[in-house]
Every structure is written in C-alpha cells, then in structure tokens.
CSV table of N, CA and C in Angstrom, one decimal:
chain,number,residue,atom,x,y,z
C,1,MET,N,68.8,-44.7,-143.0
C,1,MET,CA,68.4,-45.3,-144.3
C,1,MET,C,69.6,-45.1,-145.2
C,2,LYS,N,70.0,-46.1,-145.9
C,2,LYS,CA,71.1,-46.1,-146.9
C,2,LYS,C,70.5,-46.0,-148.3
C,3,ILE,N,71.1,-45.2,-149.1
C,3,ILE,CA,70.7,-45.1,-150.5
C,3,ILE,C,71.8,-45.4,-151.4
C,4,LEU,N,71.5,-46.2,-152.4
C,4,LEU,CA,72.6,-46.6,-153.4
C,4,LEU,C,72.6,-45.5,-154.5
C,5,ALA,N,73.8,-45.1,-154.8
C,5,ALA,CA,74.0,-44.1,-155.9
C,5,ALA,C,75.1,-44.6,-156.8
C,6,ILE,N,75.0,-44.3,-158.0
C,6,ILE,CA,76.1,-44.6,-159.0
C,6,ILE,C,76.8,-43.3,-159.4
C,7,ALA,N,78.1,-43.3,-159.1
C,7,ALA,CA,78.9,-42.1,-159.4
C,7,ALA,C,80.1,-42.6,-160.2
C,8,LYS,N,80.2,-42.1,-161.4
C,8,LYS,CA,81.3,-42.4,-162.3
C,8,LYS,C,81.5,-43.9,-162.4
C,9,GLY,N,80.5,-44.6,-162.6
C,9,GLY,CA,80.5,-46.1,-162.8
C,9,GLY,C,80.8,-46.9,-161.5
C,10,LEU,N,80.9,-46.2,-160.3
C,10,LEU,CA,81.0,-46.9,-159.1
C,10,LEU,C,79.7,-46.9,-158.3
C,11,LEU,N,79.5,-48.0,-157.6
C,11,LEU,CA,78.3,-48.1,-156.8
C,11,LEU,C,78.7,-47.6,-155.4
C,12,VAL,N,78.0,-46.5,-154.9
C,12,VAL,CA,78.4,-45.9,-153.6
C,12,VAL,C,77.1,-46.0,-152.7
C,13,VAL,N,77.4,-46.3,-151.5
C,13,VAL,CA,76.3,-46.4,-150.5
C,13,VAL,C,76.4,-45.2,-149.6
C,14,LEU,N,75.4,-44.3,-149.6
C,14,LEU,CA,75.3,-43.1,-148.9
C,14,LEU,C,74.1,-43.1,-148.0
C,15,SER,N,74.3,-42.4,-146.8
C,15,SER,CA,73.1,-42.2,-146.0
C,15,SER,C,72.3,-41.1,-146.7
C,16,ALA,N,71.0,-40.9,-146.3
C,16,ALA,CA,70.2,-39.9,-146.9
C,16,ALA,C,70.8,-38.5,-146.7
C,17,SER,N,71.3,-38.3,-145.5
C,17,SER,CA,71.9,-37.0,-145.2
C,17,SER,C,73.2,-36.7,-146.0
C,18,GLN,N,74.0,-37.8,-146.2
C,18,GLN,CA,75.2,-37.6,-147.0
C,18,GLN,C,74.8,-37.3,-148.5
C,19,LEU,N,73.8,-38.0,-149.0
C,19,LEU,CA,73.3,-37.7,-150.3
C,19,LEU,C,72.8,-36.3,-150.5
C,20,ALA,N,72.0,-35.9,-149.5
C,20,ALA,CA,71.5,-34.5,-149.5
C,20,ALA,C,72.6,-33.5,-149.5
C,21,ALA,N,73.6,-33.7,-148.7
C,21,ALA,CA,74.7,-32.8,-148.6
C,21,ALA,C,75.5,-32.7,-149.9
C,22,ALA,N,75.6,-33.9,-150.6
C,22,ALA,CA,76.3,-33.9,-151.8
C,22,ALA,C,75.5,-33.3,-153.0
C,23,ASN,N,74.2,-33.3,-152.8
C,23,ASN,CA,73.3,-32.8,-153.8
C,23,ASN,C,72.3,-31.9,-153.2
C,24,PRO,N,72.6,-30.6,-153.1
C,24,PRO,CA,71.7,-29.7,-152.4
C,24,PRO,C,70.3,-29.6,-152.9
C,25,GLU,N,70.0,-30.1,-154.1
C,25,GLU,CA,68.7,-30.0,-154.7
C,25,GLU,C,67.8,-31.1,-154.0
C,26,ILE,N,68.4,-32.0,-153.3
C,26,ILE,CA,67.6,-33.1,-152.6
C,26,ILE,C,67.3,-32.5,-151.3
C,27,LYS,N,66.0,-32.4,-151.0
C,27,LYS,CA,65.5,-31.9,-149.7
C,27,LYS,C,64.9,-33.0,-148.9
C,28,LEU,N,65.5,-33.2,-147.7
C,28,LEU,CA,64.9,-34.3,-146.8
C,28,LEU,C,63.7,-33.7,-146.2
C,29,LYS,N,62.7,-34.5,-146.1
C,29,LYS,CA,61.5,-34.1,-145.4
C,29,LYS,C,60.8,-35.3,-144.8
C,30,PRO,N,59.9,-35.0,-143.8
C,30,PRO,CA,59.2,-36.1,-143.2
C,30,PRO,C,58.4,-36.9,-144.2
C,31,THR,N,58.2,-38.2,-143.9
C,31,THR,CA,57.4,-39.0,-144.8
C,31,THR,C,55.9,-38.6,-144.7
C,32,ALA,N,55.1,-39.1,-145.7
C,32,ALA,CA,53.6,-38.9,-145.6
C,32,ALA,C,53.0,-39.4,-144.3
C,33,ALA,N,53.5,-40.6,-143.9
C,33,ALA,CA,53.1,-41.1,-142.6
C,33,ALA,C,53.4,-40.3,-141.4
C,34,ASP,N,54.7,-39.7,-141.5
C,34,ASP,CA,55.1,-38.8,-140.4
C,34,ASP,C,54.2,-37.6,-140.4
C,35,GLU,N,53.9,-37.0,-141.5
C,35,GLU,CA,53.0,-35.8,-141.6
C,35,GLU,C,51.6,-36.1,-141.1
C,36,GLU,N,51.1,-37.3,-141.4
C,36,GLU,CA,49.8,-37.7,-140.9
C,36,GLU,C,49.8,-37.8,-139.4
C,37,LEU,N,50.8,-38.4,-138.8
C,37,LEU,CA,51.0,-38.5,-137.4
C,37,LEU,C,51.0,-37.1,-136.7
C,38,LEU,N,51.8,-36.2,-137.3
C,38,LEU,CA,51.9,-34.9,-136.7
C,38,LEU,C,50.6,-34.1,-136.8
C,39,ASP,N,49.9,-34.2,-138.0
C,39,ASP,CA,48.6,-33.6,-138.1
C,39,ASP,C,47.7,-34.1,-137.0
C,40,GLY,N,47.7,-35.4,-136.7
C,40,GLY,CA,46.8,-36.0,-135.7
C,40,GLY,C,47.1,-35.4,-134.3
C,41,ILE,N,48.4,-35.3,-134.0
C,41,ILE,CA,48.8,-34.7,-132.7
C,41,ILE,C,48.3,-33.3,-132.6
C,42,ALA,N,48.5,-32.5,-133.6
C,42,ALA,CA,48.1,-31.1,-133.5
C,42,ALA,C,46.6,-31.0,-133.5
C,43,THR,N,45.9,-31.8,-134.3
C,43,THR,CA,44.4,-31.8,-134.3
C,43,THR,C,43.9,-32.2,-132.9
C,44,SER,N,44.4,-33.2,-132.3
C,44,SER,CA,44.0,-33.7,-131.0
C,44,SER,C,44.2,-32.6,-129.9
C,45,LEU,N,45.4,-32.0,-130.0
C,45,LEU,CA,45.7,-30.9,-129.0
C,45,LEU,C,44.6,-29.8,-129.0
C,46,PHE,N,44.3,-29.3,-130.2
C,46,PHE,CA,43.3,-28.2,-130.3
C,46,PHE,C,41.9,-28.7,-130.0
C,47,GLN,N,41.6,-29.9,-130.4
C,47,GLN,CA,40.2,-30.4,-130.2
C,47,GLN,C,40.0,-30.6,-128.7
C,48,ASN,N,41.0,-31.2,-128.0
C,48,ASN,CA,40.8,-31.4,-126.5
C,48,ASN,C,40.7,-30.0,-125.8
C,49,ILE,N,41.5,-29.0,-126.2
C,49,ILE,CA,41.4,-27.7,-125.6
C,49,ILE,C,40.0,-27.2,-125.8
C,50,LYS,N,39.5,-27.2,-127.0
C,50,LYS,CA,38.1,-26.8,-127.4
C,50,LYS,C,37.1,-27.5,-126.5
C,51,ASN,N,37.3,-28.7,-126.2
C,51,ASN,CA,36.3,-29.5,-125.4
C,51,ASN,C,36.5,-29.4,-123.9
C,52,GLY,N,37.4,-28.4,-123.5
C,52,GLY,CA,37.6,-28.2,-122.1
C,52,GLY,C,38.5,-29.2,-121.4
C,53,LYS,N,39.3,-29.9,-122.2
C,53,LYS,CA,40.2,-31.0,-121.6
C,53,LYS,C,41.6,-30.5,-121.8
C,54,THR,N,42.0,-29.4,-121.2
C,54,THR,CA,43.3,-28.8,-121.4
C,54,THR,C,44.4,-29.7,-120.9
C,55,GLU,N,44.2,-30.3,-119.7
C,55,GLU,CA,45.2,-31.2,-119.1
C,55,GLU,C,45.5,-32.4,-120.0
C,56,ILE,N,44.4,-33.0,-120.5
C,56,ILE,CA,44.5,-34.1,-121.4
C,56,ILE,C,45.3,-33.7,-122.7
C,57,ALA,N,44.9,-32.5,-123.2
C,57,ALA,CA,45.6,-32.0,-124.4
C,57,ALA,C,47.1,-31.9,-124.2
C,58,VAL,N,47.5,-31.3,-123.1
C,58,VAL,CA,48.9,-31.0,-122.8
C,58,VAL,C,49.6,-32.4,-122.6
C,59,ASN,N,49.0,-33.2,-121.8
C,59,ASN,CA,49.6,-34.5,-121.5
C,59,ASN,C,49.8,-35.4,-122.7
C,60,GLN,N,48.8,-35.4,-123.6
C,60,GLN,CA,48.9,-36.1,-124.9
C,60,GLN,C,50.0,-35.6,-125.8
C,61,PHE,N,50.0,-34.2,-125.9
C,61,PHE,CA,51.0,-33.6,-126.8
C,61,PHE,C,52.4,-34.0,-126.4
C,62,PHE,N,52.7,-34.0,-125.1
C,62,PHE,CA,54.0,-34.4,-124.6
C,62,PHE,C,54.2,-35.8,-124.2
C,63,ALA,N,53.2,-36.7,-124.5
C,63,ALA,CA,53.2,-38.1,-124.0
C,63,ALA,C,54.5,-38.9,-124.4
C,64,SER,N,55.0,-38.6,-125.6
C,64,SER,CA,56.1,-39.4,-126.1
C,64,SER,C,57.5,-38.8,-125.7
C,65,SER,N,57.5,-37.7,-125.0
C,65,SER,CA,58.7,-37.0,-124.6
C,65,SER,C,59.2,-37.5,-123.2
C,66,SER,N,60.2,-38.3,-123.2
C,66,SER,CA,60.7,-38.8,-121.9
C,66,SER,C,61.2,-37.6,-121.0
C,67,LEU,N,61.6,-36.5,-121.6
C,67,LEU,CA,62.1,-35.4,-120.8
C,67,LEU,C,61.0,-34.7,-120.1
C,68,MET,N,59.8,-34.7,-120.7
C,68,MET,CA,58.6,-33.9,-120.1
C,68,MET,C,57.9,-34.8,-119.1
C,69,LYS,N,58.1,-36.1,-119.1
C,69,LYS,CA,57.3,-36.9,-118.1
C,69,LYS,C,57.6,-36.6,-116.7
C,70,SER,N,58.8,-36.1,-116.4
C,70,SER,CA,59.1,-35.8,-115.0
C,70,SER,C,58.9,-34.3,-114.7
C,71,ARG,N,58.5,-33.6,-115.6
C,71,ARG,CA,58.3,-32.1,-115.4
C,71,ARG,C,56.8,-31.8,-115.2
C,72,THR,N,56.3,-32.4,-114.2
C,72,THR,CA,54.9,-32.3,-113.9
C,72,THR,C,54.5,-30.8,-113.5
C,73,ALA,N,55.4,-30.1,-112.8
C,73,ALA,CA,55.1,-28.8,-112.4
C,73,ALA,C,55.0,-27.8,-113.6
C,74,GLN,N,56.0,-28.0,-114.5
C,74,GLN,CA,55.9,-27.2,-115.8
C,74,GLN,C,54.7,-27.5,-116.6
C,75,LEU,N,54.3,-28.8,-116.7
C,75,LEU,CA,53.1,-29.1,-117.4
C,75,LEU,C,51.9,-28.6,-116.8
C,76,GLN,N,51.8,-28.6,-115.5
C,76,GLN,CA,50.6,-28.1,-114.8
C,76,GLN,C,50.6,-26.5,-114.9
C,77,LEU,N,51.7,-25.9,-114.9
C,77,LEU,CA,51.8,-24.4,-115.2
C,77,LEU,C,51.3,-24.1,-116.6
C,78,LEU,N,51.7,-24.9,-117.6
C,78,LEU,CA,51.2,-24.7,-118.9
C,78,LEU,C,49.7,-24.8,-119.0
C,79,VAL,N,49.2,-25.9,-118.4
C,79,VAL,CA,47.7,-26.1,-118.4
C,79,VAL,C,47.0,-24.9,-117.8
C,80,SER,N,47.5,-24.3,-116.6
C,80,SER,CA,46.9,-23.2,-116.0
C,80,SER,C,47.0,-21.9,-116.9
C,81,GLN,N,48.1,-21.8,-117.6
C,81,GLN,CA,48.2,-20.6,-118.5
C,81,GLN,C,47.3,-20.7,-119.7
C,82,LEU,N,47.1,-21.9,-120.2
C,82,LEU,CA,46.2,-22.1,-121.3
C,82,LEU,C,44.7,-21.9,-120.9
C,83,ASP,N,44.4,-22.4,-119.7
C,83,ASP,CA,43.0,-22.2,-119.2
C,83,ASP,C,42.8,-20.7,-118.9
C,84,GLY,N,43.9,-20.0,-118.3
C,84,GLY,CA,43.8,-18.6,-118.1
C,84,GLY,C,43.6,-17.8,-119.3
C,85,ALA,N,44.3,-18.1,-120.4
C,85,ALA,CA,44.1,-17.4,-121.7
C,85,ALA,C,42.6,-17.6,-122.2
C,86,GLN,N,42.0,-18.7,-122.0
C,86,GLN,CA,40.7,-18.9,-122.4
C,86,GLN,C,39.7,-18.1,-121.5
C,87,GLN,N,40.0,-17.9,-120.2
C,87,GLN,CA,39.2,-17.1,-119.4
C,87,GLN,C,39.3,-15.6,-119.9
C,88,ILE,N,40.4,-15.2,-120.3
C,88,ILE,CA,40.6,-13.8,-120.8
C,88,ILE,C,40.0,-13.6,-122.2
C,89,TYR,N,40.4,-14.5,-123.1
C,89,TYR,CA,40.0,-14.3,-124.6
C,89,TYR,C,38.8,-15.1,-125.0
C,90,GLY,N,38.3,-15.9,-124.2
C,90,GLY,CA,37.1,-16.8,-124.5
C,90,GLY,C,37.6,-18.1,-125.0
C,91,ARG,N,36.6,-19.0,-125.2
C,91,ARG,CA,36.9,-20.4,-125.6
C,91,ARG,C,37.6,-20.4,-126.9
C,92,LEU,N,38.4,-21.4,-127.1
C,92,LEU,CA,39.1,-21.6,-128.4
C,92,LEU,C,38.2,-22.0,-129.5
C,93,GLY,N,38.3,-21.4,-130.6
C,93,GLY,CA,37.5,-21.8,-131.8
C,93,GLY,C,38.4,-22.4,-132.9
C,94,GLU,N,38.2,-21.9,-134.1
C,94,GLU,CA,38.9,-22.5,-135.3
C,94,GLU,C,40.4,-22.1,-135.2
C,95,CYS,N,41.2,-23.1,-135.5
C,95,CYS,CA,42.7,-22.9,-135.6
C,95,CYS,C,43.1,-23.2,-137.1
C,96,GLN,N,43.9,-22.3,-137.6
C,96,GLN,CA,44.4,-22.4,-139.0
C,96,GLN,C,45.9,-22.5,-139.0
C,97,GLU,N,46.5,-23.5,-139.7
C,97,GLU,CA,47.9,-23.6,-139.8
C,97,GLU,C,48.3,-22.5,-140.8
C,98,ILE,N,49.3,-21.7,-140.4
C,98,ILE,CA,49.8,-20.6,-141.2
C,98,ILE,C,51.2,-20.7,-141.7
C,99,GLU,N,51.9,-21.6,-141.1
C,99,GLU,CA,53.3,-21.9,-141.5
C,99,GLU,C,53.8,-23.2,-141.1
C,100,ARG,N,54.7,-23.8,-141.8
C,100,ARG,CA,55.3,-25.1,-141.5
C,100,ARG,C,56.7,-25.0,-142.0
C,101,THR,N,57.6,-25.2,-141.1
C,101,THR,CA,59.1,-25.2,-141.4
C,101,THR,C,59.6,-26.6,-141.0
C,102,THR,N,60.3,-27.2,-142.0
C,102,THR,CA,60.8,-28.5,-141.8
C,102,THR,C,62.3,-28.4,-141.9
C,103,VAL,N,63.0,-29.0,-141.0
C,103,VAL,CA,64.5,-29.1,-140.9
C,103,VAL,C,64.9,-30.5,-141.1
C,104,GLY,N,65.3,-30.8,-142.3
C,104,GLY,CA,65.6,-32.2,-142.6
C,104,GLY,C,64.3,-33.1,-142.5
C,105,SER,N,64.5,-34.3,-142.1
C,105,SER,CA,63.3,-35.2,-142.0
C,105,SER,C,63.0,-35.4,-140.5
C,106,ILE,N,63.6,-34.7,-139.6
C,106,ILE,CA,63.5,-35.0,-138.2
C,106,ILE,C,63.0,-33.8,-137.3
C,107,VAL,N,62.8,-32.7,-137.9
C,107,VAL,CA,62.4,-31.5,-137.1
C,107,VAL,C,61.3,-30.8,-137.9
C,108,GLN,N,60.2,-30.4,-137.2
C,108,GLN,CA,59.2,-29.7,-137.9
C,108,GLN,C,58.6,-28.7,-136.9
C,109,TYR,N,58.5,-27.4,-137.4
C,109,TYR,CA,57.8,-26.4,-136.6
C,109,TYR,C,56.5,-26.0,-137.3
C,110,ARG,N,55.5,-25.8,-136.6
C,110,ARG,CA,54.2,-25.4,-137.2
C,110,ARG,C,53.7,-24.2,-136.4
C,111,GLY,N,53.1,-23.2,-137.2
C,111,GLY,CA,52.5,-22.0,-136.6
C,111,GLY,C,51.0,-22.0,-136.9
C,112,TYR,N,50.2,-21.6,-136.0
C,112,TYR,CA,48.8,-21.6,-136.1
C,112,TYR,C,48.3,-20.2,-135.6
C,113,VAL,N,47.2,-19.7,-136.2
C,113,VAL,CA,46.4,-18.7,-135.6
C,113,VAL,C,45.1,-19.3,-135.2
C,114,CYS,N,44.6,-18.9,-134.0
C,114,CYS,CA,43.3,-19.5,-133.5
C,114,CYS,C,42.4,-18.4,-133.0
C,115,GLN,N,41.1,-18.7,-133.4
C,115,GLN,CA,40.1,-17.7,-132.9
C,115,GLN,C,39.7,-18.1,-131.5
C,116,HIS,N,39.3,-17.0,-130.8
C,116,HIS,CA,38.7,-17.2,-129.5
C,116,HIS,C,37.4,-16.3,-129.6
C,117,ASP,N,36.6,-16.4,-128.6
C,117,ASP,CA,35.4,-15.6,-128.6
C,117,ASP,C,35.7,-14.1,-128.7
C,118,ASN,N,36.8,-13.6,-128.1
C,118,ASN,CA,37.1,-12.2,-128.0
C,118,ASN,C,38.4,-11.8,-128.6
C,119,PHE,N,39.2,-12.7,-129.1
C,119,PHE,CA,40.5,-12.3,-129.6
C,119,PHE,C,41.1,-13.4,-130.5
C,120,ILE,N,42.3,-13.2,-131.0
C,120,ILE,CA,43.0,-14.2,-131.8
C,120,ILE,C,44.3,-14.5,-131.1
C,121,SER,N,44.8,-15.8,-131.1
C,121,SER,CA,46.0,-16.2,-130.5
C,121,SER,C,46.9,-16.8,-131.5
C,122,ARG,N,48.2,-16.8,-131.3
C,122,ARG,CA,49.2,-17.4,-132.1
C,122,ARG,C,49.8,-18.6,-131.4
C,123,TRP,N,49.9,-19.7,-132.0
C,123,TRP,CA,50.4,-21.0,-131.4
C,123,TRP,C,51.6,-21.5,-132.2
C,124,ASN,N,52.6,-21.9,-131.6
C,124,ASN,CA,53.8,-22.5,-132.2
C,124,ASN,C,54.0,-23.9,-131.6
C,125,LEU,N,54.1,-24.9,-132.5
C,125,LEU,CA,54.3,-26.3,-132.1
C,125,LEU,C,55.6,-26.8,-132.7
C,126,ALA,N,56.4,-27.5,-131.9
C,126,ALA,CA,57.6,-28.0,-132.4
C,126,ALA,C,57.6,-29.6,-132.2
C,127,PHE,N,58.0,-30.3,-133.3
C,127,PHE,CA,58.0,-31.7,-133.2
C,127,PHE,C,59.4,-32.2,-133.6
C,128,PHE,N,60.0,-33.1,-132.8
C,128,PHE,CA,61.3,-33.7,-133.1
C,128,PHE,C,61.1,-35.2,-133.3
C,129,LYS,N,61.9,-35.7,-134.3
C,129,LYS,CA,61.9,-37.2,-134.4
C,129,LYS,C,63.2,-37.7,-133.8
C,130,THR,N,63.0,-38.3,-132.6
C,130,THR,CA,64.2,-38.9,-131.9
C,130,THR,C,64.4,-40.3,-132.5
C,131,THR,N,65.3,-41.0,-131.9
C,131,THR,CA,65.6,-42.4,-132.3
C,131,THR,C,64.4,-43.3,-131.9
C,132,THR,N,63.6,-42.8,-131.1
C,132,THR,CA,62.4,-43.7,-130.6
C,132,THR,C,61.1,-43.2,-131.3
C,133,GLY,N,61.1,-42.2,-132.1
C,133,GLY,CA,59.9,-41.7,-132.8
C,133,GLY,C,59.7,-40.2,-132.6
C,134,TRP,N,58.6,-39.7,-133.1
C,134,TRP,CA,58.2,-38.3,-133.0
C,134,TRP,C,57.8,-38.0,-131.6
C,135,ILE,N,58.2,-36.8,-131.1
C,135,ILE,CA,57.7,-36.3,-129.9
C,135,ILE,C,57.2,-34.8,-130.0
C,136,GLY,N,56.2,-34.5,-129.3
C,136,GLY,CA,55.9,-33.1,-129.1
C,136,GLY,C,56.9,-32.4,-128.3
C,137,ALA,N,57.7,-31.5,-128.8
C,137,ALA,CA,58.9,-31.0,-128.1
C,137,ALA,C,58.7,-29.7,-127.5
C,138,ASN,N,57.8,-28.8,-128.1
C,138,ASN,CA,57.5,-27.5,-127.5
C,138,ASN,C,56.2,-27.0,-128.0
C,139,LEU,N,55.5,-26.4,-127.1
C,139,LEU,CA,54.2,-25.8,-127.3
C,139,LEU,C,54.2,-24.4,-126.7
C,140,ALA,N,54.0,-23.4,-127.5
C,140,ALA,CA,54.0,-22.0,-127.1
C,140,ALA,C,52.8,-21.3,-127.7
C,141,PHE,N,52.2,-20.4,-126.9
C,141,PHE,CA,51.1,-19.5,-127.5
C,141,PHE,C,51.3,-18.1,-127.0
C,142,LYS,N,50.8,-17.2,-127.7
C,142,LYS,CA,50.8,-15.8,-127.3
C,142,LYS,C,49.6,-15.1,-127.9
C,143,ASP,N,49.3,-13.9,-127.4
C,143,ASP,CA,48.2,-13.1,-127.8
C,143,ASP,C,48.6,-12.1,-128.9
C,144,GLN,N,49.7,-12.3,-129.6
C,144,GLN,CA,50.1,-11.5,-130.7
C,144,GLN,C,50.2,-12.3,-131.9
C,145,PRO,N,49.1,-12.3,-132.7
C,145,PRO,CA,49.1,-13.0,-134.0
C,145,PRO,C,50.2,-12.5,-134.9
C,146,ALA,N,50.5,-13.3,-135.9
C,146,ALA,CA,51.5,-12.9,-136.9
C,146,ALA,C,51.2,-11.5,-137.5
C,147,VAL,N,52.2,-10.7,-137.6
C,147,VAL,CA,52.1,-9.4,-138.2
C,147,VAL,C,52.8,-9.4,-139.5
C,148,PRO,N,52.2,-8.9,-140.6
C,148,PRO,CA,52.8,-8.9,-141.9
C,148,PRO,C,54.1,-8.0,-141.8
C,149,GLU,N,55.1,-8.5,-142.5
C,149,GLU,CA,56.4,-7.7,-142.6
C,149,GLU,C,56.3,-6.6,-143.6
C-alpha cells in the first residue's frame, strides 16, 4: 500500500512501513477485517475441539499454510496430543483471550487460558499474513497457565 505524504512542500510517496519508520508514532496493525478473520479462526479452533472434532480443528487452523499441508505426521501428532490432554484434564470449556501482540500489520500472536473439567491450560496461537493471505502459523498449548510476574 502506498501512502501520499507532503513533506516541506513536496509530495512524497511512501510505503506504509516507510511511513511508520519515519514516524514512530504511527503503529501498523491488522485491519478490522483481518481481526475479524483471525477471531473466526480462533473461535472455530476452540469450538471444534469442544465438539470433539480435534482433527477438523487442527486441519482448519492450518488449512491456508502451504508448509503444513505436507506435514501430515506432525499434524496427526498434534491431534493426538490435544486429545490426550483432554483425556487427562477433561473436556475443553471456556477459553478467554488474555493477550494479543501485533507485529506490524502482518504478524499476530494471541494467548488464551482455557478451562477443562479438571484443570486450566494455556494456548498460544500465531498468525502470519503472507503474500497470499493470513495463515495459522503455530498452535501450542501447555498445562502451565500464565503466572503473574
């Protein structure tokens, strides 16, 4: 995206990143449509897991990632780990977003804490906007919820 700026009476054409670099108060961020799309991906992930559709959840999360399409063994391992966690901690319940870190307008990390019948888990989702659109880039979970510093 090119942005027109007037500097000392001259019309200058800058990319959004050049403009942000020249003016640190300008913070690049995903658009409202981008945020809505990422909200939908995260919501779908958790809803499918809650409904016992872990494989669908994982496949949909990584569906736009050309790198993950060929990694069927890793995806299947992730599915078995997620199912195993639910056998230990109980079914997934409510998930709450506890942090969101955006790097420019093309990278976003989200942290969640989720209830289970017997415990709480911490989830980290990473989204990257490639030249072809947003992808689910990383999905990680652990049984150590955020600890206050």
